[in-house]
């Protein structure tokens, strides 16, 4: 970080700024000042302007029971109506979802058609499955339009969806189903990857045990592969949906009724069900689409995430549809059949905003640095990154080769818990610096502070916090209010009051720009996906011959971070353990948590009170010389032993 203060500055494209919603730093500052001086007035103005209220709200913000806050109380709305119905008169024939399948098949679903599909889906859930307002519905789906229909159908009838990423194993799916007590699972037989069919339904079958709360499973036929069928429990979507009415009155929802749960990793072995509610979430999803991506009426917007992650929720489905945009949904793998696939899609669909993770950028760069030059990429206006810090070489390639040195790059920092962007450049206003999330989005009171709320010295790392509640913030951890308080509001105070701590470290540069340095807790970031080391450890401990384990992150060229496990065996004779450990991880969590390195060692470096010194393990994984004082360890000799094993 030595050159943090001297990074090259790239100014917004003048032509772009002229037409941008926020076209200068003066406008940015005006908005941020307005929010600082009249916080509730700022949010109330936008909420009135952006949301089609069934009944207006009477109170903007109630903080009396902080951190359990309430936004826009008294207001009534329906998120699916916000995303669909209100566009029918003005853009009914406009494409809402532009789907490209793995094998190149394309579907264009207009707002009118989306209305029909979502209403039929909603009627199916109500009539055939008895789903009611407040019921939890787990969605375990590939990237096909029906995944979006399912989300919006839940929103329409007031059911709370919980999407589980299709790469999670049956055990992980089972835990999430049971924690949420979901009575319905929506899945597909499977889908296509690299032109080959794969299956999802068997994972659902394995996740539903005798004591499962699940009563019914809805199966969308995508590839028509043969799958097992449990009579009375499993139902074909296409058969049931056919004769459903295409009118379904949207349920009238309170601003603070739950909209969805999304499980994410924390620092314990058990993932947390992050809860987002109606009005605040949809407001910020829409506002950030407009401000951060500056999507215009004719634009085509592509976010490459999976709907199983928060990025897919907010920036494939809810944000784009709430603002009436055309959103691209892609089933396939971006490097298949070659690393030109995304650029061909940009050309074919005339994409204007492209949003992806640094891992994808690194892979595309490595596999085909000149591929973007083969396609007409002139429609691109804004490029985005999300999920992990981007390194300057990847940033430079993205800027120059993908964006032809004319597109703004918005390095958007946010989390499952923040619902939408919280720190990001605005493409028509903010001068950008490579690999820097820059400044808080207007309305967000993000600051770098220490545990007592003081600003660190320039160049010193601090804790990235948000000091006032914002509309799209997490409303709770499902079923665990104490965990919600402890996990997010327990560590940092400002003026004596607890504030939201993101779990990330960050540094200000001389211009007040924020550079995020990464997690300060035991959460690692693999290819932009959050993974709790404790979760991986809990899986590894299921191996009969494992006595102890410690998992840390290690820098990885493509994935950002890789997973490095130090394992102490009960019986030291190592034979197939490494392979078996990864097999267990695959079945307990999924392929995304497989270890890149497993080192068997005689013991772990522990303090006399038994605490594992992860700092030492992180240094050893990186191959660094151990310079820290290890004399306080219970058995200092173990360090040299591990070092030896790591080298081999
Ligand atoms: O460590 C930060 C990193 O991703 C974490 C949030 O992960 P998740 O909830 O899975 O959401 C990912 C997509 C929003 C953060 O705590 N992170 C996210 N965006 C950035 C980032 N790190 C650096 N720069 C970013 N732009």
XYZ file of C-alpha atoms and ligand atoms in Angstrom:
674
model
C 0.000 0.000 0.000
C 3.075 2.289 -0.160
C 1.860 3.972 -3.360
C -1.683 4.354 -2.052
C -1.524 8.142 -2.198
C 0.042 8.374 -5.644
C -2.254 6.281 -7.763
C -3.086 7.554 -11.228
C -6.443 9.311 -11.412
C -8.827 8.654 -14.316
C -11.479 11.308 -14.879
C -15.013 10.560 -16.065
C -15.653 10.676 -19.777
C -17.019 14.201 -20.466
C -19.675 13.090 -22.909
C -20.893 10.498 -20.441
C -20.979 12.994 -17.566
C -23.152 15.400 -19.570
C -25.984 12.873 -19.624
C -25.324 11.154 -16.318
C -27.828 11.328 -13.469
C -25.035 12.519 -11.207
C -22.676 14.327 -13.546
C -20.119 16.037 -11.312
C -18.494 15.937 -7.903
C -20.443 19.092 -7.023
C -23.672 17.174 -7.525
C -22.293 14.236 -5.551
C -21.327 16.522 -2.660
C -24.664 18.278 -2.744
C -26.459 14.971 -2.299
C -24.137 13.774 0.432
C -24.461 17.128 2.251
C -28.218 16.934 1.988
C -28.125 13.480 3.568
C -25.759 14.653 6.313
C -27.846 17.716 7.179
C -31.297 16.178 6.893
C -30.897 12.421 6.885
C -34.571 11.531 7.166
C -35.601 14.238 4.706
C -33.152 12.856 2.149
C -34.476 9.309 2.412
C -38.105 10.340 2.635
C -37.775 12.373 -0.567
C -36.305 9.439 -2.493
C -38.723 6.889 -1.052
C -41.709 9.031 -2.093
C -40.227 9.585 -5.509
C -39.166 6.023 -6.354
C -41.682 3.666 -4.798
C -45.234 3.118 -6.001
C -46.836 3.057 -2.581
C -50.180 1.364 -2.074
C -50.388 3.499 1.074
C -47.845 6.195 1.907
C -45.513 5.818 4.888
C -46.051 7.954 7.955
C -42.633 7.736 9.647
C -39.300 7.700 7.817
C -37.018 6.103 10.411
C -37.547 4.663 13.857
C -34.266 4.029 15.655
C -35.735 3.721 19.152
C -34.940 0.007 19.310
C -31.536 0.215 17.553
C -30.127 -1.915 15.941
C -33.634 -3.201 15.196
C -34.631 -0.213 13.082
C -37.756 0.470 11.034
C -37.854 2.387 7.790
C -40.923 3.873 6.135
C -43.417 2.650 8.746
C -47.057 2.798 7.799
C -46.161 2.353 4.133
C -47.753 -0.445 2.130
C -46.343 -1.785 -1.121
C -45.682 -4.897 -3.133
C -42.181 -5.474 -4.480
C -43.315 -7.556 -7.473
C -45.724 -4.770 -8.453
C -42.835 -2.301 -8.078
C -40.771 -4.502 -10.420
C -43.472 -5.366 -12.964
C -46.986 -3.911 -12.797
C -45.994 -0.285 -12.688
C -44.070 -0.663 -15.967
C -46.893 -2.275 -17.930
C -48.378 0.937 -19.333
C -45.110 2.618 -20.245
C -42.831 -0.297 -21.150
C -45.028 -3.388 -21.395
C -43.384 -4.583 -24.607
C -39.853 -3.774 -23.525
C -37.616 -6.767 -22.762
C -37.391 -7.210 -19.013
C -35.241 -10.355 -18.980
C -32.890 -11.227 -21.818
C -31.862 -14.814 -21.224
C -28.952 -16.536 -22.939
C -28.650 -20.243 -22.268
C -25.437 -22.194 -22.006
C -25.890 -23.495 -25.549
C -26.602 -20.048 -26.991
C -30.420 -20.283 -26.886
C -31.949 -16.840 -26.335
C -35.290 -15.806 -24.794
C -36.568 -12.248 -24.573
C -39.225 -11.853 -21.900
C -41.143 -8.588 -22.036
C -42.574 -6.865 -18.966
C -46.044 -7.971 -20.105
C -44.940 -11.566 -20.397
C -43.106 -11.383 -17.089
C -46.361 -10.217 -15.522
C -48.165 -13.285 -16.865
C -45.427 -15.735 -15.878
C -45.059 -14.362 -12.347
C -48.812 -14.236 -11.742
C -49.288 -17.813 -12.889
C -46.365 -18.920 -10.736
C -47.788 -17.041 -7.746
C -51.212 -18.644 -8.238
C -49.578 -22.063 -8.417
C -47.784 -21.500 -5.099
C -50.960 -20.277 -3.443
C -53.477 -22.719 -4.877
C -51.552 -25.957 -5.274
C -48.979 -25.598 -2.509
C -50.917 -23.508 0.016
C -48.094 -20.970 0.351
C -49.161 -17.958 2.423
C -47.728 -14.614 3.429
C -44.737 -15.142 5.738
C -44.068 -18.772 4.670
C -40.496 -19.571 3.738
C -39.773 -20.983 0.276
C -36.328 -22.290 -0.597
C -35.233 -21.776 -4.202
C -32.453 -24.072 -5.450
C -32.252 -23.271 -9.111
C -29.919 -22.873 -12.051
C -29.632 -19.554 -13.855
C -32.844 -19.734 -15.855
C -35.682 -17.186 -16.067
C -37.889 -19.374 -13.844
C -35.533 -18.559 -10.945
C -36.506 -14.891 -11.306
C -40.183 -15.791 -11.750
C -39.993 -17.822 -8.534
C -38.481 -14.911 -6.583
C -41.042 -12.444 -7.876
C -43.913 -14.901 -7.342
C -42.896 -15.215 -3.685
C -42.695 -11.434 -3.406
C -46.129 -11.154 -5.012
C -47.831 -13.336 -2.397
C -45.704 -12.189 0.535
C -43.775 -15.444 0.938
C -40.154 -15.121 2.086
C -37.733 -16.698 -0.350
C -34.387 -18.124 0.596
C -32.225 -18.895 -2.400
C -29.498 -21.457 -1.956
C -26.706 -21.245 -4.535
C -26.876 -24.244 -6.905
C -23.252 -25.146 -6.117
C -24.022 -25.936 -2.480
C -24.190 -29.579 -1.437
C -27.236 -31.407 -0.101
C -25.955 -31.032 3.485
C -25.625 -27.266 3.098
C -29.063 -27.127 1.462
C -30.548 -29.251 4.257
C -29.161 -26.937 6.969
C -30.619 -23.884 5.240
C -34.008 -25.543 4.653
C -34.208 -26.570 8.290
C -33.016 -23.289 9.757
C -35.665 -21.390 7.786
C -38.292 -24.126 8.306
C -39.212 -23.942 4.630
C -42.268 -25.911 3.586
C -41.639 -25.662 -0.137
C -38.545 -26.071 -2.306
C -38.482 -24.839 -5.890
C -35.846 -26.500 -8.026
C -35.156 -27.759 -11.551
C -34.317 -31.188 -12.874
C -30.987 -29.653 -13.809
C -29.538 -27.331 -16.425
C -26.657 -27.130 -18.887
C -23.021 -26.387 -18.243
C -20.436 -26.369 -21.034
C -23.103 -27.854 -23.314
C -23.627 -30.853 -21.061
C -26.670 -31.483 -18.891
C -26.157 -31.649 -15.136
C -28.620 -32.415 -12.343
C -29.889 -30.474 -9.336
C -32.945 -32.473 -8.271
C -30.924 -35.338 -6.688
C -29.296 -32.782 -4.354
C -32.746 -31.678 -3.216
C -33.830 -35.298 -2.756
C -30.844 -35.932 -0.495
C -31.491 -32.729 1.472
C -35.051 -33.683 2.394
C -34.901 -36.173 5.221
C -37.783 -37.776 7.130
C -37.915 -34.939 9.655
C -37.657 -32.182 7.059
C -40.189 -29.324 7.198
C -40.544 -29.572 3.394
C -43.975 -30.693 2.249
C -43.785 -30.046 -1.474
C -41.139 -29.718 -4.173
C -41.751 -27.923 -7.440
C -39.551 -29.072 -10.298
C -38.964 -26.870 -13.340
C -38.053 -29.010 -16.329
C -34.994 -27.486 -17.923
C -33.098 -30.394 -19.447
C -35.667 -33.209 -19.132
C -33.059 -35.571 -17.749
C -34.460 -38.492 -15.795
C -34.735 -37.750 -12.072
C -36.331 -39.597 -9.140
C -39.852 -38.570 -8.237
C -41.572 -38.810 -4.853
C -45.324 -39.070 -5.452
C -47.360 -36.607 -3.460
C -44.284 -34.460 -2.763
C -42.784 -33.633 -6.160
C -44.716 -31.718 -8.807
C -43.964 -30.658 -12.359
C -43.947 -26.883 -12.763
C -44.946 -26.971 -16.410
C -47.926 -29.220 -15.770
C -49.253 -27.215 -12.839
C -48.638 -23.749 -14.217
C -50.402 -24.302 -17.517
C -53.975 -23.825 -16.332
C -53.318 -21.114 -13.772
C -54.876 -17.690 -14.081
C -52.557 -14.918 -15.236
C -54.009 -12.488 -12.727
C -52.841 -12.585 -9.144
C -53.615 -9.610 -6.954
C -50.364 -8.512 -5.247
C -50.425 -9.009 -1.472
C -50.388 -5.724 0.426
C -47.130 -5.742 2.382
C -45.880 -3.496 5.187
C -42.587 -1.738 4.571
C -40.915 -3.861 7.224
C -42.363 -7.265 6.329
C -39.541 -9.661 5.401
C -38.806 -10.009 1.665
C -36.102 -12.664 1.662
C -33.447 -14.534 3.599
C -30.009 -15.224 2.220
C -27.581 -17.386 4.161
C -24.008 -16.175 4.352
C -20.862 -17.216 6.162
C -19.757 -15.700 9.405
C -17.056 -16.470 11.880
C -18.810 -19.487 13.388
C -19.465 -22.858 11.747
C -23.137 -22.034 11.160
C -24.148 -19.720 8.290
C -26.423 -16.795 9.148
C -29.812 -16.195 7.537
C -29.497 -12.538 6.598
C -32.964 -10.986 6.502
C -33.951 -8.185 4.148
C -37.295 -6.440 4.280
C -39.497 -4.867 1.630
C -39.372 -1.111 1.147
C -35.844 -0.157 2.211
C -34.279 -2.956 0.195
C -36.144 -2.290 -3.040
C -35.589 1.457 -2.735
C -31.820 1.126 -2.515
C -31.679 -1.609 -5.180
C -33.368 0.792 -7.568
C -31.470 3.933 -6.545
C -28.054 2.295 -6.886
C -28.971 0.937 -10.328
C -29.701 4.501 -11.336
C -26.758 6.181 -9.616
C -23.950 3.638 -9.754
C -24.624 2.062 -13.162
C -26.497 5.041 -14.584
C -28.697 2.716 -16.620
C -30.826 4.555 -19.193
C -34.154 3.564 -20.749
C -32.693 1.906 -23.857
C -29.780 0.243 -22.093
C -29.071 -3.455 -21.700
C -27.521 -4.342 -18.354
C -25.577 -7.528 -17.622
C -24.534 -8.692 -14.196
C -22.766 -12.059 -14.449
C -23.450 -13.173 -10.869
C -25.599 -16.135 -9.918
C -29.011 -15.462 -8.377
C -27.812 -17.565 -5.452
C -25.684 -14.651 -4.205
C -26.767 -11.202 -3.086
C -25.330 -9.666 -6.263
C -27.749 -11.743 -8.308
C -30.668 -10.768 -6.079
C -30.049 -7.035 -6.200
C -28.478 -6.521 -9.611
C -29.959 -9.225 -11.827
C -33.505 -9.260 -10.532
C -34.727 -6.633 -8.080
C -32.698 -3.511 -8.977
C -32.938 -3.708 -12.784
C -36.621 -4.662 -12.797
C -37.590 -2.060 -10.191
C -36.196 0.628 -12.479
C -37.693 -0.934 -15.620
C -34.396 -1.924 -17.243
C -33.485 -4.847 -19.495
C -31.485 -7.329 -17.455
C -29.397 -10.128 -18.931
C -29.416 -13.561 -17.359
C -26.807 -16.103 -18.426
C -26.939 -19.806 -17.727
C -23.483 -20.767 -18.958
C -19.827 -20.460 -18.049
C -18.176 -17.241 -19.192
C -15.074 -18.986 -20.479
C -17.006 -21.473 -22.588
C -16.573 -22.236 -25.458
C -13.695 -19.778 -25.104
C -12.725 -16.620 -23.265
C -14.454 -14.539 -25.940
C -17.930 -15.634 -24.782
C -18.767 -12.564 -22.677
C -17.462 -10.192 -25.341
C -19.497 -11.949 -28.012
C -22.516 -11.521 -25.760
C -21.721 -7.817 -25.356
C -21.661 -7.546 -29.155
C -24.748 -9.705 -29.800
C -26.967 -8.063 -27.197
C -25.469 -4.560 -27.414
C -24.744 -4.540 -23.718
C -24.166 -1.154 -22.101
C -23.177 -2.028 -18.546
C -21.166 -5.099 -17.632
C -20.761 -6.126 -14.002
C -18.595 -9.011 -12.802
C -16.154 -10.202 -10.123
C -12.378 -9.638 -10.143
C -11.858 -13.419 -10.272
C -13.714 -13.544 -13.586
C -11.676 -10.605 -14.873
C -8.404 -12.341 -13.915
C -9.465 -15.586 -15.592
C -10.667 -13.841 -18.762
C -7.452 -11.810 -18.861
C -5.297 -14.886 -18.446
C -7.206 -17.011 -20.941
C -7.658 -14.408 -23.626
C -6.018 -11.024 -23.137
C -6.790 -9.952 -26.706
C -10.214 -11.578 -27.022
C -12.121 -8.328 -26.368
C -10.456 -6.802 -29.443
C -12.195 -9.315 -31.710
C -15.680 -8.020 -30.911
C -17.614 -4.807 -31.227
C -17.657 -3.581 -27.665
C -18.564 0.000 -28.528
C -21.911 -0.143 -26.711
C -20.217 -0.484 -23.316
C -20.445 2.578 -21.092
C -19.892 1.372 -17.535
C -17.923 -1.584 -16.213
C -18.329 -2.818 -12.675
C -16.525 -5.079 -10.239
C -17.756 -6.605 -7.014
C -17.050 -9.088 -4.294
C -13.345 -8.811 -3.584
C -10.471 -6.398 -3.988
C -9.299 -6.136 -7.584
C -5.572 -6.024 -8.247
C -4.148 -3.181 -10.357
C -3.026 -5.358 -13.354
C -6.508 -6.882 -13.723
C -8.039 -3.419 -13.327
C -5.780 -1.996 -16.027
C -6.652 -4.750 -18.507
C -10.359 -4.317 -17.772
C -10.095 -0.557 -18.261
C -7.988 -0.607 -21.407
C -8.979 -3.749 -23.278
C -12.579 -4.271 -22.220
C -13.548 -0.652 -21.747
C -11.321 0.740 -24.555
C -10.052 3.317 -22.017
C -13.351 5.172 -22.232
C -15.642 3.391 -19.757
C -15.771 4.204 -16.097
C -15.016 1.289 -13.809
C -17.196 1.225 -10.733
C -15.449 -0.809 -8.030
C -18.524 -1.440 -5.926
C -17.991 -2.369 -2.304
C -20.919 -3.923 -0.456
C -22.091 -7.076 1.287
C -25.008 -9.480 1.632
C -25.868 -7.474 4.728
C -25.839 -4.058 3.054
C -28.402 -5.111 0.419
C -26.870 -2.821 -2.213
C -23.737 -0.782 -2.941
C -22.399 1.301 -0.082
C -19.043 2.517 -1.382
C -18.535 3.067 -5.075
C -17.553 5.597 -7.675
C -20.407 7.223 -9.618
C -19.498 6.855 -13.288
C -20.285 10.409 -14.395
C -18.878 12.125 -11.334
C -16.099 10.388 -9.437
C -12.496 10.538 -10.630
C -11.428 6.921 -10.212
C -8.214 5.256 -9.093
C -7.315 1.678 -9.961
C -8.554 -0.877 -7.449
C -10.254 1.643 -5.200
C -13.905 1.730 -4.164
C -13.474 5.505 -3.639
C -16.334 7.177 -1.707
C -19.615 6.328 0.029
C -22.643 6.326 -2.240
C -24.769 9.400 -1.344
C -26.906 8.653 1.697
C -24.502 6.114 3.188
C -22.551 7.288 6.240
C -19.541 5.010 5.810
C -16.382 5.810 7.751
C -13.077 4.246 8.642
C -12.645 4.392 12.409
C -11.039 2.514 15.263
C -12.914 0.646 17.986
C -13.566 3.874 19.888
C -14.781 5.732 16.842
C -11.627 7.787 16.147
C -10.344 8.338 12.616
C -6.996 6.569 12.147
C -3.886 8.492 11.110
C -3.514 8.929 7.338
C -2.254 5.678 5.826
C -3.195 3.638 8.905
C -5.637 0.781 8.522
C -8.955 1.095 10.367
C -12.329 -0.590 10.579
C -14.885 0.079 7.870
C -18.144 1.036 9.548
C -21.499 2.562 8.677
C -22.473 4.942 11.409
C -26.164 5.451 10.649
C -28.771 2.840 9.695
C -29.598 2.894 5.983
C -32.772 1.608 4.292
C -31.374 -1.595 2.755
C -29.423 -2.748 5.795
C -29.826 -6.264 7.192
C -32.835 -6.388 9.521
C -31.867 -9.473 11.439
C -30.311 -12.917 11.507
C -33.189 -15.333 11.034
C -34.214 -16.741 14.389
C -31.233 -15.283 16.246
C -31.553 -11.632 17.340
C -28.574 -11.918 19.700
C -26.291 -13.076 16.932
C -27.449 -10.122 14.818
C -26.489 -7.675 17.560
C -23.184 -9.339 18.410
C -22.019 -9.999 14.869
C -22.522 -6.479 13.551
C -22.954 -4.018 16.402
C -20.725 -5.459 19.124
C -17.225 -4.315 18.261
C -17.167 -0.625 17.371
C -18.651 2.442 19.021
C -18.811 6.049 17.909
C -19.678 8.738 20.459
C -20.351 5.869 22.853
C -23.005 4.306 20.592
C -22.598 0.997 18.709
C -22.280 1.288 14.935
C -22.458 -1.269 12.107
C -19.053 -2.866 11.525
C -18.635 -4.507 8.124
C -15.899 -6.907 9.233
C -13.539 -5.301 6.687
C -10.431 -3.225 7.171
C -9.882 -0.130 5.028
C -7.533 2.833 4.536
C -8.123 6.466 3.569
C -5.755 7.991 1.060
C -4.822 11.666 0.959
C -7.986 12.482 -1.013
C -10.237 10.730 1.491
C -10.776 7.801 -0.860
C -11.518 4.459 0.769
C -9.497 1.393 -0.212
C -10.868 -1.824 1.233
C -8.084 -4.107 2.458
C -10.138 -7.215 3.264
C -11.738 -9.045 6.159
C -10.423 -8.611 9.665
C -12.240 -11.716 10.914
C -11.924 -15.406 10.093
C -13.844 -15.110 6.870
C -11.988 -15.645 3.612
C -12.959 -14.568 0.154
C -12.628 -17.277 -2.490
C -13.427 -16.058 -6.006
C -15.561 -13.305 -4.505
C -17.496 -15.796 -2.358
C -17.468 -15.539 1.362
C -16.339 -18.621 3.204
C -16.106 -18.952 6.964
C -12.930 -20.770 7.981
C -14.926 -22.236 10.888
C -17.405 -23.765 8.421
C -14.624 -25.489 6.477
C -13.009 -26.613 9.741
C -16.298 -28.091 10.970
C -16.548 -30.095 7.733
C -12.947 -31.364 7.961
C -13.460 -32.428 11.580
C -16.068 -34.891 10.365
C -13.215 -37.073 9.094
C -12.678 -39.865 11.629
C -8.925 -39.536 11.632
C -8.790 -35.738 12.095
C -7.906 -34.574 15.595
C -7.503 -30.848 14.981
C -7.648 -28.454 12.095
C -7.055 -24.788 11.330
C -8.039 -23.202 8.024
C -6.643 -19.903 6.719
C -6.715 -17.983 3.456
C -3.706 -17.805 1.164
C -3.287 -15.366 -1.731
C -4.228 -17.056 -5.019
C -3.469 -15.708 -8.502
C -6.920 -16.281 -9.915
C -9.265 -16.825 -6.992
C -7.998 -13.927 -4.877
C -7.775 -16.231 -1.903
C -7.386 -19.983 -1.752
C -8.196 -22.272 1.178
C -5.227 -23.626 3.146
C -5.847 -26.278 5.810
C -3.470 -27.384 8.562
C -4.589 -30.790 9.782
C -3.480 -32.799 12.801
C -4.336 -36.478 12.452
C -5.219 -38.841 15.269
C -3.185 -41.608 13.702
C -0.255 -39.960 11.963
C -0.013 -42.428 9.108
C -1.203 -40.279 6.158
C -2.594 -42.229 3.248
C -5.772 -41.048 1.530
C -6.756 -38.356 4.018
C -6.207 -35.357 1.744
C -8.492 -36.770 -0.899
C -11.026 -37.891 1.684
C -11.039 -34.484 3.344
C -11.944 -32.792 0.081
C -14.626 -35.409 -0.538
C -16.141 -34.563 2.843
C -15.989 -30.824 2.126
C -17.691 -31.408 -1.201
C -20.552 -33.225 0.473
C -20.817 -30.944 3.521
C -20.516 -27.584 1.716
C -19.846 -27.922 -2.010
C -17.004 -27.560 -4.509
C -16.542 -23.870 -3.735
C -14.998 -24.772 -0.370
C -12.441 -27.353 -1.567
C -8.975 -26.869 -0.064
C -6.185 -25.793 -2.377
C -3.576 -26.961 0.118
C -3.752 -29.464 2.950
C -0.715 -29.798 5.192
C -0.546 -32.525 7.821
C 1.330 -31.407 10.879
C 2.117 -32.786 14.331
C 0.376 -29.934 16.159
C -0.916 -26.385 15.774
C 0.756 -23.239 17.113
C -1.225 -22.389 20.237
C -0.864 -19.951 23.070
C -0.705 -21.390 26.584
C -4.407 -20.661 26.894
C -5.050 -22.891 23.889
C -5.809 -20.221 21.267
C -4.575 -21.070 17.763
C -2.226 -18.371 16.440
C -3.737 -17.982 12.995
C -1.463 -15.061 12.183
C 1.478 -17.462 12.177
C -0.410 -19.965 10.050
C -1.314 -17.257 7.530
C 2.334 -16.203 7.285
C 3.481 -19.805 6.875
C 0.909 -20.427 4.137
C 2.301 -17.447 2.220
C 5.813 -18.849 2.639
C 6.849 -15.876 4.783
C 9.682 -15.985 7.260
C 8.354 -16.056 10.831
C 9.723 -12.952 12.505
C 7.169 -12.607 15.268
C 7.838 -13.658 18.831
C 6.800 -17.280 19.207
C 8.205 -17.814 22.689
C 4.747 -17.434 24.231
C 3.525 -20.502 22.353
C 2.795 -23.645 24.270
C 5.225 -25.530 22.016
C 7.329 -23.176 19.850
C 9.061 -26.093 18.117
C 5.867 -26.886 16.252
C 6.357 -23.802 14.063
C 9.613 -25.046 12.537
C 8.014 -28.411 11.989
C 5.034 -26.914 10.128
C 7.359 -24.664 8.128
C 9.222 -27.712 6.942
C 6.003 -29.468 5.927
C 4.699 -26.393 4.075
C 7.960 -26.147 2.094
C 7.661 -29.754 1.036
O -14.742 -8.433 2.194
C -15.675 -7.692 1.448
C -15.761 -8.268 0.039
O -16.853 -9.171 0.062
C -17.458 -9.201 1.355
C -18.942 -9.375 1.222
O -19.210 -10.624 0.691
P -20.690 -11.041 0.302
O -21.590 -10.748 1.440
O -20.626 -12.429 -0.184
O -21.088 -10.069 -0.844
C -20.330 -10.046 -2.022
C -21.024 -9.210 -3.059
C -21.550 -7.925 -2.600
C -17.073 -7.881 1.981
O -17.162 -7.937 3.385
N -16.008 -7.234 -0.983
C -17.167 -6.980 -1.613
N -16.991 -6.016 -2.542
C -15.701 -5.632 -2.480
C -15.069 -6.404 -1.479
N -13.773 -6.237 -1.167
C -13.085 -5.297 -1.834
N -13.618 -4.528 -2.823
C -14.902 -4.663 -3.177
N -15.399 -3.922 -4.166
